[in-house]
Coordinates of C-alpha atoms in Angstrom, one line a residue:
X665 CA 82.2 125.0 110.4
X666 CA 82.7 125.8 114.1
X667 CA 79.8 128.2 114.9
X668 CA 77.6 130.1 117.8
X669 CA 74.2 131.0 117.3
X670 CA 72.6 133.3 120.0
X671 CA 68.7 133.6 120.2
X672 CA 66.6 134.7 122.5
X673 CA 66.4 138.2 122.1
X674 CA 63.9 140.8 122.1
X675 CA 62.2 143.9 123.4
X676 CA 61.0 144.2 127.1
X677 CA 60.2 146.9 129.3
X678 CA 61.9 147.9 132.2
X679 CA 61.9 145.4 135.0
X680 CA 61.2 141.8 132.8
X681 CA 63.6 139.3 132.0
X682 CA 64.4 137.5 129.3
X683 CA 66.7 134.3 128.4
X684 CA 69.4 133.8 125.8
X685 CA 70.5 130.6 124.7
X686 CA 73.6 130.5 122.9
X687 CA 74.1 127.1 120.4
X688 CA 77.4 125.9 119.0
X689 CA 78.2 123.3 116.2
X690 CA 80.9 122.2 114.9
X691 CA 82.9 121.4 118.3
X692 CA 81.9 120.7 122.0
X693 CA 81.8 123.2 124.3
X694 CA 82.4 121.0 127.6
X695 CA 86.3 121.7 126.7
X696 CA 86.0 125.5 127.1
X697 CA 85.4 128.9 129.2
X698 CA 82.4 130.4 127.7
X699 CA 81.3 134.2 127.7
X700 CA 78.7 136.5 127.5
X701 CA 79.6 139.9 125.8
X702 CA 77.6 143.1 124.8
X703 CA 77.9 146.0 122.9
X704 CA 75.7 148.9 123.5
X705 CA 75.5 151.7 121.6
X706 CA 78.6 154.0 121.7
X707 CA 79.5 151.9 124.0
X708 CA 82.8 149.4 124.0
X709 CA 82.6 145.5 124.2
X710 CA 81.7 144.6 127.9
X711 CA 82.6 141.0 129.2
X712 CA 79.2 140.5 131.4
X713 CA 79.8 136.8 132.3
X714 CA 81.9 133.7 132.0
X715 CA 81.3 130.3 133.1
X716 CA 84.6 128.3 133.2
X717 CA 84.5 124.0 132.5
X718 CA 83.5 123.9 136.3
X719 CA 80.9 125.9 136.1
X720 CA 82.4 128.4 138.2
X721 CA 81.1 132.0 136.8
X722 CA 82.4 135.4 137.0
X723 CA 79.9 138.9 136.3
X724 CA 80.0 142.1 135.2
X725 CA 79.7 144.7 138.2
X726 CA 76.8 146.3 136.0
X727 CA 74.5 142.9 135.7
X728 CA 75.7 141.1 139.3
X729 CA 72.6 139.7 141.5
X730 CA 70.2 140.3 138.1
X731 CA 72.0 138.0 135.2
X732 CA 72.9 134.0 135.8
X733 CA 75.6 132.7 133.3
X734 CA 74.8 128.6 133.2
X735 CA 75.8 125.7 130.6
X736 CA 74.6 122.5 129.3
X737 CA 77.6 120.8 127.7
X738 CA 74.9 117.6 127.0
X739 CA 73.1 120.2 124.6
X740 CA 75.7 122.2 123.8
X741 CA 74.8 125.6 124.7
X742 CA 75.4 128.1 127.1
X743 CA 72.7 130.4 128.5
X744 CA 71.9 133.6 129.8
X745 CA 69.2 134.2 132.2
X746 CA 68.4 137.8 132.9
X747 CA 66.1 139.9 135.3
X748 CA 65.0 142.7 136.6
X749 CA 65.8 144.3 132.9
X750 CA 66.8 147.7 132.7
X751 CA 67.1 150.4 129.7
X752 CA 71.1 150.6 129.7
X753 CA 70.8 146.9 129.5
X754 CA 69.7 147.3 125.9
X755 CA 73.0 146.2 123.6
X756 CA 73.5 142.8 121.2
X757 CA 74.7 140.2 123.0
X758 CA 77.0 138.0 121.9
X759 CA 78.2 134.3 123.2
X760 CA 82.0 133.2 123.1
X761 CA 84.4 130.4 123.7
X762 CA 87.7 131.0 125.5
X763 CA 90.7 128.6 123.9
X764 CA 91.3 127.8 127.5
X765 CA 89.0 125.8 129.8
X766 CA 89.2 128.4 132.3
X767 CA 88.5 131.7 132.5
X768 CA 91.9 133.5 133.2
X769 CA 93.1 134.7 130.1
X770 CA 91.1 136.5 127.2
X771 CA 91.9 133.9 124.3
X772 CA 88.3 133.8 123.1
X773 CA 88.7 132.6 120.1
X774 CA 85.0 131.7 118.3
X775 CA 82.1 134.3 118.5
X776 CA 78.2 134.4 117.8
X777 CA 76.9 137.1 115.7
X778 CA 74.5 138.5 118.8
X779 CA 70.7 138.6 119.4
X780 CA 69.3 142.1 120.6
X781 CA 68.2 143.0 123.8
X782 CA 65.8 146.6 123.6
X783 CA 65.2 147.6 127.4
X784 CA 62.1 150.6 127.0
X785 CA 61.6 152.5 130.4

């Protein structure tokens, strides 16, 4: 099947960083937008990043200057690098590919099932 597999997570204190790597099989990414969503608690889905076929990337107000969206369609897999860490950072994170190669319209269409990120002050 056509699948995303996130890993990467983990529990860090305030301040540290930590990298997600998001995996897909099934189908090539190098076709796609690709995403970075979380979901905090009681909190709604929140679009953080996007990286579109030419690697041009958008961010989140909330993780600009501190996260770096990047891709490597040879490996297939999309990645999240993220720094200076902060407690309202804590939410499961979750890749996605848009049905259109770039990022204007939300037609994500295939979704991981998230890796946990647990910011502690």
């Amino acid at each position: 099947g056509q699948q995303l597999m996130e890993t990467g997570g983990g529990s860090v204190q305030a301040g540290g960083a930590l990298r997600l790597s998001c995996s897909a099989s099934g189908y090539q990414i190098d076709g796609y937008c690709m995403g970075w969503y979380r979901r905090g608690q009681g909190v709604v889905k929140e679009t953080i990043a996007t990286i579109d076929i030419n690697g041009t990337t958008t961010y989140a107000d909330s993780v600009k200057g501190r996260f770096t969206i990047s891709r490597d369609n040879t490996a297939n897999a999309l990645y999240l690098q993220m720094t200076d860490l902060k407690p309202e950072d804590s939410a499961l994170y979750s890749c996605a590919a848009n049905s259109l190669p770039r990022c204007r319209e939300n037609r994500w269409w295939n979704w991981g099932q998230g890796t946990r990120v647990t910011v502690s002050a």
